[in-house]
mmCIF file of C-alpha atoms in Angstrom:
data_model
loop_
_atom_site.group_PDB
_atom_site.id
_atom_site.type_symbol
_atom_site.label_atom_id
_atom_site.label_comp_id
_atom_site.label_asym_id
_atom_site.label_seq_id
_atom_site.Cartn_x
_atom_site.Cartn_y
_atom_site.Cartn_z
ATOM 1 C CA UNK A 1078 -18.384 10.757 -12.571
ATOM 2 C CA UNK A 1079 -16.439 12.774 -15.475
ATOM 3 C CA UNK A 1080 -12.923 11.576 -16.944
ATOM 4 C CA UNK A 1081 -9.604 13.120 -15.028
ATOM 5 C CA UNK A 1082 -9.387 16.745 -16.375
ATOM 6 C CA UNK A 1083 -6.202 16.829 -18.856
ATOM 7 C CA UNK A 1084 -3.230 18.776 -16.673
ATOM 8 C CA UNK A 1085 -0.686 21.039 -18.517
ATOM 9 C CA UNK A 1086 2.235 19.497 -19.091
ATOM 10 C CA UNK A 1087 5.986 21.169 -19.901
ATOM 11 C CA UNK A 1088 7.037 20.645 -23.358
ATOM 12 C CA UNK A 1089 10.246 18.737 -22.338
ATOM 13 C CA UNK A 1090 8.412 16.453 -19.493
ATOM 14 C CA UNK A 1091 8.668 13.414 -20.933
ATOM 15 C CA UNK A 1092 12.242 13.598 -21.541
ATOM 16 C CA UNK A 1093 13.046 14.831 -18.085
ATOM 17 C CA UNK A 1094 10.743 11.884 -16.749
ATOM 18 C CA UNK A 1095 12.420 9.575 -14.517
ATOM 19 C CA UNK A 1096 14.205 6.640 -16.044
ATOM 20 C CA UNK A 1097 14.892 3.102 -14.764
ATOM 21 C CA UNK A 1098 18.517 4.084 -14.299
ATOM 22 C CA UNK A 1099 17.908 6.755 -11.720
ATOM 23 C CA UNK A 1100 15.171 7.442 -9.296
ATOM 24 C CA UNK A 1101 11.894 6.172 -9.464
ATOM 25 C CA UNK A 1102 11.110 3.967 -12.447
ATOM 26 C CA UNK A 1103 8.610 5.108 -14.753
ATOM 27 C CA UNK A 1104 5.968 2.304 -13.517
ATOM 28 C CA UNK A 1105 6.601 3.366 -9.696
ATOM 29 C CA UNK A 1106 5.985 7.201 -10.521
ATOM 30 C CA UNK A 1107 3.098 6.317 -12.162
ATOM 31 C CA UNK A 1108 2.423 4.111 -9.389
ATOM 32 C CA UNK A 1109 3.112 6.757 -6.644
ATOM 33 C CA UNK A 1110 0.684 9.580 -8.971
ATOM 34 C CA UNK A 1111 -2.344 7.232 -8.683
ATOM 35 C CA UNK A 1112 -2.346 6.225 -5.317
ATOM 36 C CA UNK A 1113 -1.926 9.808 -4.726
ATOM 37 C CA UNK A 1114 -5.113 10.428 -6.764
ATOM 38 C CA UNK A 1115 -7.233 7.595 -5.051
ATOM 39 C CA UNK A 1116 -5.859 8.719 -1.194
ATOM 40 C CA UNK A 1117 -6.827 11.962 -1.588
ATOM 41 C CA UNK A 1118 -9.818 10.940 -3.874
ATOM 42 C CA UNK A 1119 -9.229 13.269 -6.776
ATOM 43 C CA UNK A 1120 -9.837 10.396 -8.286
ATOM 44 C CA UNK A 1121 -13.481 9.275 -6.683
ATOM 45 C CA UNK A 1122 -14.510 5.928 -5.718
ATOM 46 C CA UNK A 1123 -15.929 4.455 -8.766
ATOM 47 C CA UNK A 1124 -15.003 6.924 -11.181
ATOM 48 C CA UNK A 1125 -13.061 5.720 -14.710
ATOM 49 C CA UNK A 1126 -9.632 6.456 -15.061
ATOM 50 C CA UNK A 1127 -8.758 7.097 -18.772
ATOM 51 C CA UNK A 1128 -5.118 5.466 -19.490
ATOM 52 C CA UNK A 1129 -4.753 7.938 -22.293
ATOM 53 C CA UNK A 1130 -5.498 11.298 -20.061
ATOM 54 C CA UNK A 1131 -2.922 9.776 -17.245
ATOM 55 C CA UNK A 1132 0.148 9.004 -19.676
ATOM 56 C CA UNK A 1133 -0.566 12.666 -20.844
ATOM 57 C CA UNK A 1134 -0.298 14.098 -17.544
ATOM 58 C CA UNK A 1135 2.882 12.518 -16.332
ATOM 59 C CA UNK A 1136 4.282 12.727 -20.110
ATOM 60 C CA UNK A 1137 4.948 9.055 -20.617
ATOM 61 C CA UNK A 1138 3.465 6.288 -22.497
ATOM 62 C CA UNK A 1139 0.569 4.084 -21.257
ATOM 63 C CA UNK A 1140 2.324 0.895 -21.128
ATOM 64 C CA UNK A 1141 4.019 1.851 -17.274
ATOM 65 C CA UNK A 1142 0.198 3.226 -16.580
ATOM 66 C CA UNK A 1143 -1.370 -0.049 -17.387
ATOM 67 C CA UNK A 1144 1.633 -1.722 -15.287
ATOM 68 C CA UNK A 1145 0.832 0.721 -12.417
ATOM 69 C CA UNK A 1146 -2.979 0.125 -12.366
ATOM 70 C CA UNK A 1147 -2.574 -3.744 -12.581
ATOM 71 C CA UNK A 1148 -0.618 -3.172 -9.311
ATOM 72 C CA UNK A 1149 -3.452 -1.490 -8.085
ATOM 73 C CA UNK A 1150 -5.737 -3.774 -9.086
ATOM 74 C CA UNK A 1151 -3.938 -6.506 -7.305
ATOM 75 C CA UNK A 1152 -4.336 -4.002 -4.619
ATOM 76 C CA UNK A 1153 -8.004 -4.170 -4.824
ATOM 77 C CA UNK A 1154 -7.802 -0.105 -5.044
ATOM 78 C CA UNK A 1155 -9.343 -0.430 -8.552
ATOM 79 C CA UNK A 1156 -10.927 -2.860 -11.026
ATOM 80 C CA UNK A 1157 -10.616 -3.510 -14.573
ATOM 81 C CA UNK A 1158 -14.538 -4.266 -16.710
ATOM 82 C CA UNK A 1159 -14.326 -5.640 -20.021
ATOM 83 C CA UNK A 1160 -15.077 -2.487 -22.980
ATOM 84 C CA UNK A 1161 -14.533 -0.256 -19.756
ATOM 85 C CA UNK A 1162 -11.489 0.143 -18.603
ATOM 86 C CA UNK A 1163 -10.020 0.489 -14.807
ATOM 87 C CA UNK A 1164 -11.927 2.080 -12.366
ATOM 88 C CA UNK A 1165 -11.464 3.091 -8.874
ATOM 89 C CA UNK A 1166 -12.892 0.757 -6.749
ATOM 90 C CA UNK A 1167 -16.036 0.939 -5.296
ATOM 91 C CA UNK A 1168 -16.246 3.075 -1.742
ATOM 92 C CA UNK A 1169 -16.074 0.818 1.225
ATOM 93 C CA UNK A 1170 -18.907 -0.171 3.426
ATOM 94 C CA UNK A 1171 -18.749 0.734 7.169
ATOM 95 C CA UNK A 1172 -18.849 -2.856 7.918
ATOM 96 C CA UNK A 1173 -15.464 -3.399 5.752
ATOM 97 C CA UNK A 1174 -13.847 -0.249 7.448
ATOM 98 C CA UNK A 1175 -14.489 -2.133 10.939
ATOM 99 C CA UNK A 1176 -13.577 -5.367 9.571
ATOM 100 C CA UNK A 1177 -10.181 -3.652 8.568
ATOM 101 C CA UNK A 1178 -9.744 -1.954 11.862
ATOM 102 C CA UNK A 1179 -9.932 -5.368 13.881
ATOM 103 C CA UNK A 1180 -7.385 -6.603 11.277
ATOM 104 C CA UNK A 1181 -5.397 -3.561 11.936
ATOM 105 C CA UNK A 1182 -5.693 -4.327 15.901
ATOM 106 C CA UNK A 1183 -4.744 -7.950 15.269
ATOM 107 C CA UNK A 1184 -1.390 -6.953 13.598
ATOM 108 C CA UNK A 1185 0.043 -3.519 14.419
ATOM 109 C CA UNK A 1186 0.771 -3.563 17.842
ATOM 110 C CA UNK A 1187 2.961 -6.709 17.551
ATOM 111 C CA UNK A 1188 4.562 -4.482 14.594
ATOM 112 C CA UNK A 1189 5.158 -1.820 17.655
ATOM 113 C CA UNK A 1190 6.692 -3.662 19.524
ATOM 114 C CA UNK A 1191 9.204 -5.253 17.347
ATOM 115 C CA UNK A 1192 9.520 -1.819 16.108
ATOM 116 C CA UNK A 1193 10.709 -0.311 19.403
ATOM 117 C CA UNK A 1194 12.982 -2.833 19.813
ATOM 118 C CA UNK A 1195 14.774 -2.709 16.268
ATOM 119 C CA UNK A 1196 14.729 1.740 15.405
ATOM 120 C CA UNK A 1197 17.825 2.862 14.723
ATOM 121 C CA UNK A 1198 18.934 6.755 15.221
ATOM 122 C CA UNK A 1199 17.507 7.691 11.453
ATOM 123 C CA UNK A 1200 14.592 6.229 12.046
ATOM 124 C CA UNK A 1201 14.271 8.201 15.353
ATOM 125 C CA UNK A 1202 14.918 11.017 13.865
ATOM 126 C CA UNK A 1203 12.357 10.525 11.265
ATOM 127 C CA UNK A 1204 10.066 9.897 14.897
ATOM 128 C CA UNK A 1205 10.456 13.163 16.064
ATOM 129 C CA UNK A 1206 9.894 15.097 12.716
ATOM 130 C CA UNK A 1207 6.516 13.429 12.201
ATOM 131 C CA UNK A 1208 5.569 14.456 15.952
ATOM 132 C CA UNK A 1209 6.909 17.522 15.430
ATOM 133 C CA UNK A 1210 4.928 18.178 11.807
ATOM 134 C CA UNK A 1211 1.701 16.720 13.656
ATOM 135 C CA UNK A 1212 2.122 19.165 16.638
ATOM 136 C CA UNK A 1213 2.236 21.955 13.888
ATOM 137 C CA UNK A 1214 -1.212 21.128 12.894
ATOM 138 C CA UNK A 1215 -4.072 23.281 14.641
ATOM 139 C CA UNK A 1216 -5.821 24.478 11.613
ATOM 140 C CA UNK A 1217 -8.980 22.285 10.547
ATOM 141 C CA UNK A 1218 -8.700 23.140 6.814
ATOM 142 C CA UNK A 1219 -8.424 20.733 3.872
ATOM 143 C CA UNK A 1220 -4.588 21.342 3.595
ATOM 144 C CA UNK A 1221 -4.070 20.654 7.502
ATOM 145 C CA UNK A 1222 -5.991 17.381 7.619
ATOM 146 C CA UNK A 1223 -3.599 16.399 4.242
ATOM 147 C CA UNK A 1224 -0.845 17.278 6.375
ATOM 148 C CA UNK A 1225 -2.117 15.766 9.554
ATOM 149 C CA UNK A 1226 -2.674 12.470 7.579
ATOM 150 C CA UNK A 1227 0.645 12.126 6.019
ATOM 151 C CA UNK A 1228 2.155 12.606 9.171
ATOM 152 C CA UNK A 1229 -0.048 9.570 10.271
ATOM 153 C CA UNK A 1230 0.671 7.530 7.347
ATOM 154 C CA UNK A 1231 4.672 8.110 8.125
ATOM 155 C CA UNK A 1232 4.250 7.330 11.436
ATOM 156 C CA UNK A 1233 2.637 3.397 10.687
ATOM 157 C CA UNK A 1234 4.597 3.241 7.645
ATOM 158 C CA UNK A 1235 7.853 3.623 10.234
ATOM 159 C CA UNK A 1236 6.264 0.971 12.727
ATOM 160 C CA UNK A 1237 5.190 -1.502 9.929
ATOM 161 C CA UNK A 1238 8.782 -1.070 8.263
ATOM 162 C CA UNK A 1239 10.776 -1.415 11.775
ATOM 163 C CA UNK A 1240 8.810 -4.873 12.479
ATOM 164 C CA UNK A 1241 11.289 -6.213 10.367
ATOM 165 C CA UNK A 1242 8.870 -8.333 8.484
ATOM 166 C CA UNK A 1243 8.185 -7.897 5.171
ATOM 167 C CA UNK A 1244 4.782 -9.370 4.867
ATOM 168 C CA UNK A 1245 3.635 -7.666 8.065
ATOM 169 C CA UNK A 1246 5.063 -4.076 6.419
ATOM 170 C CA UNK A 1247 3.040 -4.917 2.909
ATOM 171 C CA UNK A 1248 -0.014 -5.815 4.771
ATOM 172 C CA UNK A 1249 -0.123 -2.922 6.776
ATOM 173 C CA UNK A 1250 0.568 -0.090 3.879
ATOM 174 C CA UNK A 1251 -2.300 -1.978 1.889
ATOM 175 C CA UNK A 1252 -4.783 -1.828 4.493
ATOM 176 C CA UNK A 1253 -3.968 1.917 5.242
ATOM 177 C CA UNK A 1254 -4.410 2.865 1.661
ATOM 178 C CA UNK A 1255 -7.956 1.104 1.514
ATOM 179 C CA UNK A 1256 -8.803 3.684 5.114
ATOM 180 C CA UNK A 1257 -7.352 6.600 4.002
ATOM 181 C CA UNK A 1258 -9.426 6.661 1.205
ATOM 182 C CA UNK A 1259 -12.470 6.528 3.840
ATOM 183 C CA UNK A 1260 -11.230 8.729 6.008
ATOM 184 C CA UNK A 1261 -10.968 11.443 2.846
ATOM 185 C CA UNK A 1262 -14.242 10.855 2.621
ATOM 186 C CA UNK A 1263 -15.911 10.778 5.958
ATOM 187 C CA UNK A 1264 -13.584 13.741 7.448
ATOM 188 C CA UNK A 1265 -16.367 16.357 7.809
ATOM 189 C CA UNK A 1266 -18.800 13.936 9.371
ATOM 190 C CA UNK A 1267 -16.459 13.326 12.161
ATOM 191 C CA UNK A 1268 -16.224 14.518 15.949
ATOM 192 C CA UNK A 1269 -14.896 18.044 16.476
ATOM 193 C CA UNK A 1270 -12.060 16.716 18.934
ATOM 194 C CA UNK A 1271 -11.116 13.384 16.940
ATOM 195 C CA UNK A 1272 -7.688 14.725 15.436
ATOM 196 C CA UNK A 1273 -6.432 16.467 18.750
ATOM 197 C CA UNK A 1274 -7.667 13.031 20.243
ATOM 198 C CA UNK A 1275 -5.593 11.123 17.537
ATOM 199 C CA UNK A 1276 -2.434 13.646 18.097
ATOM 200 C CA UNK A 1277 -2.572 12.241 21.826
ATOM 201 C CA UNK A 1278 -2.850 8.496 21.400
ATOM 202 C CA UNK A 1279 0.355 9.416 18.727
ATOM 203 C CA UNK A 1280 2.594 11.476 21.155
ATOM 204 C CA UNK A 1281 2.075 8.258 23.376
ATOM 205 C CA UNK A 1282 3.344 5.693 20.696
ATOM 206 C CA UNK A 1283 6.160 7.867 19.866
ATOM 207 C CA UNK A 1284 7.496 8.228 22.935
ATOM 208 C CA UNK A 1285 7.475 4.801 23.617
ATOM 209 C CA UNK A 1286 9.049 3.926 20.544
ATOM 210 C CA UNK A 1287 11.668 6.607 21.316
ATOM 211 C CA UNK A 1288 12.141 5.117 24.715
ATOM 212 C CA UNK A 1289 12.792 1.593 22.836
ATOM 213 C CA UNK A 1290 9.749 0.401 25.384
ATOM 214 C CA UNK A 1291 8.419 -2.464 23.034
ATOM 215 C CA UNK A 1292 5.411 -2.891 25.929
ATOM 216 C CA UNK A 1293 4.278 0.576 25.990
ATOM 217 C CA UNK A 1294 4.640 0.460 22.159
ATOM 218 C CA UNK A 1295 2.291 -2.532 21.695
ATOM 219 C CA UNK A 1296 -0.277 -1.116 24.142
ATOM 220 C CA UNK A 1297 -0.130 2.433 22.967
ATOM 221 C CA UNK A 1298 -0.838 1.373 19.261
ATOM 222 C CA UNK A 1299 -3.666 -1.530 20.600
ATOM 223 C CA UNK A 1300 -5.481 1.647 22.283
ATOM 224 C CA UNK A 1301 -5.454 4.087 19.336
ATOM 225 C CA UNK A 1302 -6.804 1.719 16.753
ATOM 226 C CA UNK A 1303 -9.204 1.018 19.310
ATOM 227 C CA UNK A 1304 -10.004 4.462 19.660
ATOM 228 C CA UNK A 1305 -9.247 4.896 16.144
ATOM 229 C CA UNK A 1306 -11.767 2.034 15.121
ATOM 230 C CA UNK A 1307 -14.782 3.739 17.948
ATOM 231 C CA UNK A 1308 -14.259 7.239 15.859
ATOM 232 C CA UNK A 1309 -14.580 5.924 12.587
ATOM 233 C CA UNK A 1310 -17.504 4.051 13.682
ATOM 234 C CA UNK A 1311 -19.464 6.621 14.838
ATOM 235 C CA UNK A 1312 -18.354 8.606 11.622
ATOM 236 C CA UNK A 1313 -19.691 6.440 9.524
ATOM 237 C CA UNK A 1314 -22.917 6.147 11.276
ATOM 238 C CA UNK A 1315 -23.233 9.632 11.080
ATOM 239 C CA UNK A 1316 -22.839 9.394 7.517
ATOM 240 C CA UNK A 1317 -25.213 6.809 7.095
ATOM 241 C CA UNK A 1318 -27.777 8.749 8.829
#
């Protein structure tokens, strides 16, 4: 794999870069820029990130870089190897994609339904906007599925945060980084109606959590990753083939 290609940069970035006392601190944005680069694999599994080319890109030193990988490393998104460097981490094996979709089954529907039972009207809100942005997407193009899976990634992010556990929310943004990363990957080996079937199975935990019905919630998120789990499955056999 070759070293991140070197991104123009405005002359005045670094001193318009986000400080500690407003915003995002310079650690989170680099933080936020990374994971964006492993999710969407610009940066591929296994490939070397170069500290130096990353500080350049965002404009800011490499001491909130090295902060942000370590983060990730504790992550298990990438590694460090001694004379090396970090590295993204290795791509996942079908068996661990399963593994984390049984993990996923174990804990996210219990997250649903304390979920439905806790939203407030923002977070509602925020409800209908994602099923209202994944609605919008028909196309099959790279830029639709990106869409498509932020809209996902909202939507879990919302359920996870509304459990009202903190550990339970951590656990469940850390194993849908690890599968998003797959997914990225796999996308063109999967079935031609897998994202209208995954815009169904999501229309039916949304309503559920709008209806603040924490049983529909828990069994509407218990048959998607199911479903969701089956899909990526066969995907990944397919791939393997």
């Amino acid at each position: 794999m070759s070293d991140l290609p070197i991104m123009p940069m405005p002359a005045d970035a670094a001193a318009s870069a986000p400080r500690p006392s407003g915003g995002m601190t310079l650690v989170e944005r680099a933080y936020q820029h990374l994971l964006s680069m492993l999710m969407t694999v610009k940066i591929a599994p296994g490939e070397r990130i170069p500290i130096d080319t990353v500080a350049r890109q965002l404009g800011i030193s490499q001491t909130p870089i090295r902060e942000a990988l370590s983060q990730l490393e504790a992550e298990k998104l990438v590694y460090k190897t001694t004379n090396v460097g970090y590295r993204a981490s290795p791509q996942m094996t079908p068996e661990e994609v399963h593994d984390l979709y049984t993990l996923r089954v174990l804990i996210e529907p219990y997250a649903a339904a304390r979920a439905a039972e806790h939203m407030d009207d923002e977070a509602l809100a925020i409800l209908q906007s994602i099923q209202a942005e994944m609605d919008a997407v028909v196309d099959r193009d790279e830029q639709a599925y990106a869409r498509f899976a932020e809209a996902d990634a909202q939507l879990h992010r919302l359920i996870a945060r509304g459990s009202g556990n903190r550990l339970i929310e951590e656990t469940i943004e850390r194993l849908h980084s690890h599968l998003q990363i797959f997914r990225s990957l796999y996308q063109n080996g999967a079935q031609p109606n897998a994202p209208e079937a995954a815009a169904r199975e999501h229309q039916l935990i949304i309503a559920a959590l709008l209806a603040h019905d924490p049983v529909a919630a828990e069994e509407s998120v218990r048959q998607h990753l199911t479903s969701s789990q089956q899909r990526m499955d066969r995907a990944s056999g397919t791939l393997r083939s």
